[in-house]
Short mmCIF file of C-alpha atoms and ligand atoms in Angstrom, two decimals:
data_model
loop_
_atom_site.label_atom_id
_atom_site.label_comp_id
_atom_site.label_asym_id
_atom_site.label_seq_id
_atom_site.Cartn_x
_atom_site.Cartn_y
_atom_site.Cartn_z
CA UNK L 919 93.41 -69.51 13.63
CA UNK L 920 89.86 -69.20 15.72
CA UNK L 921 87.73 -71.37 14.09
CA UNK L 922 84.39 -68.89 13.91
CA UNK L 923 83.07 -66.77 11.42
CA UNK L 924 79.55 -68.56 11.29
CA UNK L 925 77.65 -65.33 9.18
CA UNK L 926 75.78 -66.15 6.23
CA UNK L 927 75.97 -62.68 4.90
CA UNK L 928 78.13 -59.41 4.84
CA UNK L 929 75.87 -56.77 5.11
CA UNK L 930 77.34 -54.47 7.86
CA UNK L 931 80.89 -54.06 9.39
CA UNK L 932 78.72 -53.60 12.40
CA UNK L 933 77.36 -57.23 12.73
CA UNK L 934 81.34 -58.34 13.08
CA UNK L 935 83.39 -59.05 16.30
CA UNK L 936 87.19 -58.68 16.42
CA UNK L 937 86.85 -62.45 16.17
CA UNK L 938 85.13 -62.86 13.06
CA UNK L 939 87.22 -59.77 11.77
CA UNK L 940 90.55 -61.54 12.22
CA UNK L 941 89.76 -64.69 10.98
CA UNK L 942 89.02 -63.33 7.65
CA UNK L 943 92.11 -60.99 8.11
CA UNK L 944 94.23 -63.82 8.31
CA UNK L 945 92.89 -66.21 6.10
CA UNK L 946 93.87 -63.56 4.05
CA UNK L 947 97.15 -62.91 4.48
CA UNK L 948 97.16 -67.44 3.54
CA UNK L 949 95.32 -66.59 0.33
CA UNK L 950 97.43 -64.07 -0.44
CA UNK L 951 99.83 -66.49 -1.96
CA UNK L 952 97.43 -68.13 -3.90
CA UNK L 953 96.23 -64.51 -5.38
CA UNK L 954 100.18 -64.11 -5.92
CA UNK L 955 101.04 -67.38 -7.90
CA UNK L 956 99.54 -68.49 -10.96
CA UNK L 957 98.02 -71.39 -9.42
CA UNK L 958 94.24 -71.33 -9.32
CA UNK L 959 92.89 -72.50 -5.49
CA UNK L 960 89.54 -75.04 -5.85
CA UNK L 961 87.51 -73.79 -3.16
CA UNK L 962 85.13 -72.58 -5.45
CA UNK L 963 85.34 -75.29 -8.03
CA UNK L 964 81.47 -75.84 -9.75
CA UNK L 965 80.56 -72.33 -8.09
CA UNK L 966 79.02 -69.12 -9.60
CA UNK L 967 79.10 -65.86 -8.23
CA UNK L 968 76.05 -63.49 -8.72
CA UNK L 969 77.60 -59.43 -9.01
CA UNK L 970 74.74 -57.37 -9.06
CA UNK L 971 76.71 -53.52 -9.61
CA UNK L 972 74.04 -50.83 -10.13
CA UNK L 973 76.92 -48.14 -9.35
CA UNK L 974 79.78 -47.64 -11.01
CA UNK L 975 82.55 -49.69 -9.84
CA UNK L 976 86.46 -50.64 -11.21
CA UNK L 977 88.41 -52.32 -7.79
CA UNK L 978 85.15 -53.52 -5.60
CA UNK L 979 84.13 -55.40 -9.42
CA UNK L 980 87.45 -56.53 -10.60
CA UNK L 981 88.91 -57.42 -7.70
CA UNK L 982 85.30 -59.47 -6.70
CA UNK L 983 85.73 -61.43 -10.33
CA UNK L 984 89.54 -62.14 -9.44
CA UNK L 985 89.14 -63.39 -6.42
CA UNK L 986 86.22 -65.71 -7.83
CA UNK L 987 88.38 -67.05 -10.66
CA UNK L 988 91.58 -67.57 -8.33
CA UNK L 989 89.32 -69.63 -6.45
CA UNK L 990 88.23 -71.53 -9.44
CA UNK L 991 84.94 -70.00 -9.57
CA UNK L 992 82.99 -68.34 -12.37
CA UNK L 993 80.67 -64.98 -12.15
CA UNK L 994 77.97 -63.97 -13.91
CA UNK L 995 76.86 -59.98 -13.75
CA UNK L 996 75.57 -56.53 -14.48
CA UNK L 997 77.47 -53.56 -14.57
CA UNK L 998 74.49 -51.31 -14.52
CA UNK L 999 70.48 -50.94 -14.17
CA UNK L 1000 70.34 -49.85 -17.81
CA UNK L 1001 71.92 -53.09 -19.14
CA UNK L 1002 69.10 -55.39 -16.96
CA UNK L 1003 65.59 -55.21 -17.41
CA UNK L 1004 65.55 -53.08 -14.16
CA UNK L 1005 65.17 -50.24 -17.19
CA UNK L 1006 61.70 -52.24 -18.37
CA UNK L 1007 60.31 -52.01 -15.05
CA UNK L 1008 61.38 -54.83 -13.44
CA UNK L 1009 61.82 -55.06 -9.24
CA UNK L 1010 65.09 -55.14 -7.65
CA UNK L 1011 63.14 -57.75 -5.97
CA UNK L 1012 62.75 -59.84 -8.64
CA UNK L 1013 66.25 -59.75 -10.68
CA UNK L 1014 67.93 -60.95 -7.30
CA UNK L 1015 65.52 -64.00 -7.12
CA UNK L 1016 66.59 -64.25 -10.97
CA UNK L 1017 70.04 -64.09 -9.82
CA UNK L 1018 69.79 -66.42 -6.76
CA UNK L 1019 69.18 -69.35 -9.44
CA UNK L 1020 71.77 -68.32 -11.47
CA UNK L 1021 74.05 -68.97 -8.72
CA UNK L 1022 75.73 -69.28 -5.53
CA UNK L 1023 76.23 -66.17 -3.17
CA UNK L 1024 75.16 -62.51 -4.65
CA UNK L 1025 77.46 -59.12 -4.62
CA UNK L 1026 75.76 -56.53 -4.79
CA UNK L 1027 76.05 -52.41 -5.08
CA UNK L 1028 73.53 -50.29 -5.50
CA UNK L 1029 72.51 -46.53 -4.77
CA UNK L 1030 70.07 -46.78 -2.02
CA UNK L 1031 71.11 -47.81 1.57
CA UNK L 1032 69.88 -51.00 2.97
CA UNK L 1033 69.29 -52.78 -0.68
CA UNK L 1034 72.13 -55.57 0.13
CA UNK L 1035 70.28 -56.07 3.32
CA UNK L 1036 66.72 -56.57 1.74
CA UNK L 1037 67.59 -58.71 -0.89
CA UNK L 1038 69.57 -60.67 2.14
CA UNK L 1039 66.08 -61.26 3.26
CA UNK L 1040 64.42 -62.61 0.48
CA UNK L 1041 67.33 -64.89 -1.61
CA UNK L 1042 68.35 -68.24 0.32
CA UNK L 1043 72.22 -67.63 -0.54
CA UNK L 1044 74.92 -65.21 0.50
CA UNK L 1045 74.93 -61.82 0.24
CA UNK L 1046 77.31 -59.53 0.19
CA UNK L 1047 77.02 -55.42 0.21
CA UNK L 1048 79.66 -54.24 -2.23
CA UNK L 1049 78.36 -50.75 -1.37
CA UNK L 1050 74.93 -49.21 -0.48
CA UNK L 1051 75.04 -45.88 -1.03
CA UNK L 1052 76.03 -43.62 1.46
CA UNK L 1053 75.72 -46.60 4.06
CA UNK L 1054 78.21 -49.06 4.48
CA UNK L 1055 81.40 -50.93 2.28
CA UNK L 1056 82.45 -53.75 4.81
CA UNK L 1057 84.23 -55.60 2.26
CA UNK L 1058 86.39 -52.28 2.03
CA UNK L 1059 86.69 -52.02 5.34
CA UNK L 1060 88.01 -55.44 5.77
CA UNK L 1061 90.85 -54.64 3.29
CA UNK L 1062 91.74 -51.49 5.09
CA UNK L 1063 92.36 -53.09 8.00
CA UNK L 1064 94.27 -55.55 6.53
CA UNK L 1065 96.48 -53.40 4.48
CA UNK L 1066 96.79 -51.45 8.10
CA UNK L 1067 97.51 -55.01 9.46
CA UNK L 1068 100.10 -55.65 6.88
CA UNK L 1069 101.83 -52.34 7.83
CA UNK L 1070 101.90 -52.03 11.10
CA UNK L 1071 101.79 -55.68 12.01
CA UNK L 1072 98.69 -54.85 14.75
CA UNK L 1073 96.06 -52.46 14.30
CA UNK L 1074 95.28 -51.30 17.88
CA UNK L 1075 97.35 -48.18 19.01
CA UNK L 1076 97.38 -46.66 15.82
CA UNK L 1077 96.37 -42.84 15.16
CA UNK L 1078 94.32 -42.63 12.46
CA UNK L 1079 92.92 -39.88 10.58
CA UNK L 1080 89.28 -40.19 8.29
CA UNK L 1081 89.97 -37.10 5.89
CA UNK L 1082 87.64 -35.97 3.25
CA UNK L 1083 84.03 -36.81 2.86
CA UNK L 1084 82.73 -38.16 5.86
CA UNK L 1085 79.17 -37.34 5.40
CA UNK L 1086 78.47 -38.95 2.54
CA UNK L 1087 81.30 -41.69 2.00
CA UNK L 1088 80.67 -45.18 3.09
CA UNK L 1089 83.84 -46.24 3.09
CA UNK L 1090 84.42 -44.26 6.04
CA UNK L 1091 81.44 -44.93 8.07
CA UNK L 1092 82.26 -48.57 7.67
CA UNK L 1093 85.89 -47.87 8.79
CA UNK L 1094 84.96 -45.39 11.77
CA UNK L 1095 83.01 -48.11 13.37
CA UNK L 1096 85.54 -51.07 12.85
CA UNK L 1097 88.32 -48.63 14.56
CA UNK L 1098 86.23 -48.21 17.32
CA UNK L 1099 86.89 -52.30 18.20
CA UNK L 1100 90.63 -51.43 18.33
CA UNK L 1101 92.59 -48.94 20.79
CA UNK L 1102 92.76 -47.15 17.90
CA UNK L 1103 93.00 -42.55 18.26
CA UNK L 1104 90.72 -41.63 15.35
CA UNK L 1105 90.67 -38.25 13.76
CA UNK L 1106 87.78 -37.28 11.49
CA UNK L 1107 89.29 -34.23 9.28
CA UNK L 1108 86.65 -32.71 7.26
CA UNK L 1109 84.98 -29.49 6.10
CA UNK L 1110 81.68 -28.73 8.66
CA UNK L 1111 79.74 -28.93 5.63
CA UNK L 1112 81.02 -33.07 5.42
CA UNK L 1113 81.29 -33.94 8.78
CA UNK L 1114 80.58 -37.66 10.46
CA UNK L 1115 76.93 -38.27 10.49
CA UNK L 1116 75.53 -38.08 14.10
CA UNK L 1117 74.22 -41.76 13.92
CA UNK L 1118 77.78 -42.77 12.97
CA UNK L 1119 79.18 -40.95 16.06
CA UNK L 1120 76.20 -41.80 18.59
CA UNK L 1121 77.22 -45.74 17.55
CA UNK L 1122 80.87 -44.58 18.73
CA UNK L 1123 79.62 -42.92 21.79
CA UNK L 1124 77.33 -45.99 22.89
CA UNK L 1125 80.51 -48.29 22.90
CA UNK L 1126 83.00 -45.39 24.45
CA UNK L 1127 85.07 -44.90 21.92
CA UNK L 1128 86.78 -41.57 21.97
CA UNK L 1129 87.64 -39.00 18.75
CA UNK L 1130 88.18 -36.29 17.61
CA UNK L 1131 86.79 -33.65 15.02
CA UNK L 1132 89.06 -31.15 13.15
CA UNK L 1133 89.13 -29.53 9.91
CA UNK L 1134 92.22 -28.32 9.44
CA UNK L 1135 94.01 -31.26 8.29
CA UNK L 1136 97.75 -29.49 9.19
CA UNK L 1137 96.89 -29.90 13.22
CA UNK L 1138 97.02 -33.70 12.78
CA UNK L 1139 99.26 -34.29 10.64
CA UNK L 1140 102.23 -34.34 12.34
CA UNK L 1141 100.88 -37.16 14.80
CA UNK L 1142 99.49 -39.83 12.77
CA UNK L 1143 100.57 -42.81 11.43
CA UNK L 1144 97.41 -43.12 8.68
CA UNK L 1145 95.75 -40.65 6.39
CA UNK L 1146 93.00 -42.24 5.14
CA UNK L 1147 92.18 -39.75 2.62
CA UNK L 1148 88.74 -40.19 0.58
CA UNK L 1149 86.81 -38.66 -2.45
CA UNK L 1150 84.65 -36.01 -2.21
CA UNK L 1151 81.09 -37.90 -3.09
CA UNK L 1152 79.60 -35.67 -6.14
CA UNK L 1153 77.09 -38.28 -7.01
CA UNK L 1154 75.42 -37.74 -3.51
CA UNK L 1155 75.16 -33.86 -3.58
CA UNK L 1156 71.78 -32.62 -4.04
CA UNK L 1157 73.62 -29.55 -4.90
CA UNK L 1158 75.99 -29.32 -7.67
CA UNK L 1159 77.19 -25.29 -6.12
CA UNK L 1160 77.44 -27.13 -3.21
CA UNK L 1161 79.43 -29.81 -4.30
CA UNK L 1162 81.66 -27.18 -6.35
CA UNK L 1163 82.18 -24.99 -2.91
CA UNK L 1164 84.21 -27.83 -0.95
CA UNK L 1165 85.39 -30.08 -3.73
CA UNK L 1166 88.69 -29.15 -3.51
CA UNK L 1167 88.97 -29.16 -0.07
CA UNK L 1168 92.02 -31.10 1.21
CA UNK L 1169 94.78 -31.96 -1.76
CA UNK L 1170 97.41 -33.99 0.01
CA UNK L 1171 100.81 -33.34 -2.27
CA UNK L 1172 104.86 -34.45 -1.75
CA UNK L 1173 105.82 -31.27 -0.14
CA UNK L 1174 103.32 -31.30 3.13
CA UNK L 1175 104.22 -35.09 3.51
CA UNK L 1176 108.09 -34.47 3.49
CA UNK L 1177 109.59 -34.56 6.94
CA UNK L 1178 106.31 -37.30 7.97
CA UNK L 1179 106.35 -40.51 8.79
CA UNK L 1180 102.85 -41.91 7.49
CA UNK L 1181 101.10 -44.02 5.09
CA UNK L 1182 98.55 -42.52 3.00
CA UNK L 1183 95.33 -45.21 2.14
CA UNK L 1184 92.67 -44.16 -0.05
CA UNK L 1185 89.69 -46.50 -1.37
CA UNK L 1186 90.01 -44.72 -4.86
CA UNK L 1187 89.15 -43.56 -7.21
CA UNK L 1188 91.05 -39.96 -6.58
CA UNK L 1189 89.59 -37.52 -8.36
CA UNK L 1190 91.51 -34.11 -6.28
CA UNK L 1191 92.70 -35.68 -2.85
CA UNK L 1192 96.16 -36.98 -3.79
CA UNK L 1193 99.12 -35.31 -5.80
CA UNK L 1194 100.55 -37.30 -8.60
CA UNK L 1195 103.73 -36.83 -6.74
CA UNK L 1196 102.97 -39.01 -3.84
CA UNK L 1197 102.79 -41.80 -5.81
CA UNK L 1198 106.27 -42.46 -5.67
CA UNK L 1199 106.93 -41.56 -2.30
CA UNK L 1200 107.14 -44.10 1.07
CA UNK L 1201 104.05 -42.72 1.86
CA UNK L 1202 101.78 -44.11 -1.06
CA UNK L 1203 99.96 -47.13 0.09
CA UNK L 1204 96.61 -46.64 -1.76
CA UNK L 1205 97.56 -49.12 -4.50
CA UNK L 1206 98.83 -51.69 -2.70
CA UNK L 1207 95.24 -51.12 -1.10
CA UNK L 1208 93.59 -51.72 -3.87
CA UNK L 1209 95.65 -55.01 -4.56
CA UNK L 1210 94.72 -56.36 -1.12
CA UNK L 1211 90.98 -56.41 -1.98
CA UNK L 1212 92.01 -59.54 -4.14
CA UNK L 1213 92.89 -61.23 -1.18
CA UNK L 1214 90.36 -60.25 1.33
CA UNK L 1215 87.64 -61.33 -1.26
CA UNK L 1216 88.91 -64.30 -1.90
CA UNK L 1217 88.36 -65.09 1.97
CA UNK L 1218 84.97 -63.46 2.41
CA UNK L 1219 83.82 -65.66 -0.70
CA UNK L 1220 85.71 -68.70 0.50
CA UNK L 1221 84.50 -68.83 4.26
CA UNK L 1222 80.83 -67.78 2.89
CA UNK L 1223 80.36 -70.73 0.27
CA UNK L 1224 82.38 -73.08 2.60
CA UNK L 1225 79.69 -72.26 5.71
CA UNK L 1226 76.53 -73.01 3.28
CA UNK L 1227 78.36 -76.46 2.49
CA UNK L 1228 79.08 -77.34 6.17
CA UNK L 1229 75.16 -76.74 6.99
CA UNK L 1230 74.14 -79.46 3.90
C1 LIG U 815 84.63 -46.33 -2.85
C2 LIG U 815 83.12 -46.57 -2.94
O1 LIG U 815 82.62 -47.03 -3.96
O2 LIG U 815 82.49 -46.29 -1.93
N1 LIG U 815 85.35 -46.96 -3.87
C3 LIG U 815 85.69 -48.27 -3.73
O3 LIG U 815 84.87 -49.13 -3.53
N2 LIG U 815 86.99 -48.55 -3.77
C4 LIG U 815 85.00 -44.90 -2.68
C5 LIG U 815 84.51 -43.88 -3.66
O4 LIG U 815 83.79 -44.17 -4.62
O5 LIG U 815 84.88 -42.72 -3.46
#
């Protein structure tokens, strides 16, 4: 294993080398286990995790508090601003120093891009982005991978396609930008209305990395070996016609997958993207997707409180 991964935070996918990316990757695929037996790990023994989730969240959350209890770690949290004195006024500001002497390294989600990153500047311990609006999800990211990992044993070569809502889903521009360190083909499939953001494809550009933009989902899918399908992002409409217009735009069932030899991811939730019926097809990954975030937090909370106690 390469000994590095020296980051106090996780903010961005963007501040990560392929280094730093597969050490956590396969630290991983070791904790695995321990997220598989019903043996509890003690890296985290006497530790408290701080999950700040102003959005609504059910896998980032969940799988966050498992990975801190099979660690042997507690958590403390909110589940929303309403439930915090955020609704009496107070500053985001403030409840993170609150929550910095609570405890030991902060997860946080929130609405507005660039929040994880703030409160990264003002709190002495770890932070990690759970999920910044329409910004980033690195955490996700890292679990992608690693359920790509997992499939395909490597994740350079592969032909990828981003489907869905790329303007407004993090997920995605997280993901974009971590393909782009791999020899990966990447195809972003969406309607013109939901396309990549520019900034997300200039970052591409700068570091040569070629793609390609579609929106008919049935050219590429003969000649992919990922569908990375992904919700269309309601919440982040300032339109609800709009929103209405495209929100059925791709629905991925059985029948078009048939004679096709890919795995379908998803971040979840699904709301109109995925058929029932693909669930129990060879092509249904997005669970075991969801599982691996159990894993892949357990080693971005593991290597983060381990570095603060190797600088004492
Ligand atoms: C995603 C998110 O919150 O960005 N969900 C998740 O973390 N698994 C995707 C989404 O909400 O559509």
């Amino acid at each position: 294993m390469i000994e590095i991964f020296s980051h106090k935070n996780v903010i961005s996918i963007k501040e990560f080398s392929k280094d730093d990316i597969n050490y956590i990757l396969e630290k991983a695929t070791k904790l695995e286990k321990v997220a598989k037996s019903q043996e509890v790990s003690k890296s985290l023994n006497g530790k408290i995790v701080g999950m700040m989730f102003f959005e609504p969240s059910t896998r980032t959350k969940l799988s966050f508090e498992t990975a801190t209890k099979r660690l042997g770690g507690a958590y403390i949290g909110i589940d929303n601003a309403a439930s915090s004195s955020i609704s009496k006024g107070e500053t985001i500001a403030d409840t993170a120093k609150m929550f910095e002497s609570y405890s030991d390294a902060l997860v946080i989600r929130h609405e507005l891009e660039g929040v994880s990153r703030f409160i990264s500047e003002i709190v002495d311990v770890p932070v990690i982005n759970a999920g910044d609006g329409a910004g980033q999800h690195p955490t996700q990211t890292l679990l992608d991978l690693y359920t790509m990992k997992k499939e395909f044993g490597d994740i350079e070569d592969l032909k990828v396609a981003l489907v869905g809502d790329l303007k407004y889903g993090r997920t995605v521009h997280s993901l974009s930008y971590a393909l782009g360190l791999y020899n990966v083909k990447m195809t972003f499939v969406s309607p013109p209305e939901l396309k990549m953001p520019k900034e997300n494809l200039r970052d591409l550009e700068k570091n040569n990395i070629e793609y390609l933009e579609e929106s008919n989902l049935n050219k590429v899918i003969d000649d992919i070996d990922v569908l990375y399908d992904t919700r269309i992002q309601k919440e982040r409409f300032p339109d609800e016609e709009e929103y209405n217009k495209i929100k059925d735009a791709y629905l991925i069932n059985k029948k078009m997958l048939e004679d096709k030899n890919l795995i379908v991811m998803h971040p979840l939730p699904r709301v109109n993207e995925i058929s029932q019926d693909v669930d129990n097809t060879k092509h249904n990954r997005y669970f075991e997707q969801a599982y691996n975030g159990v894993p892949v937090r357990m080693a971005i909370l593991e290597t983060l409180i381990s570095n603060i106690k190797n600088k004492k």
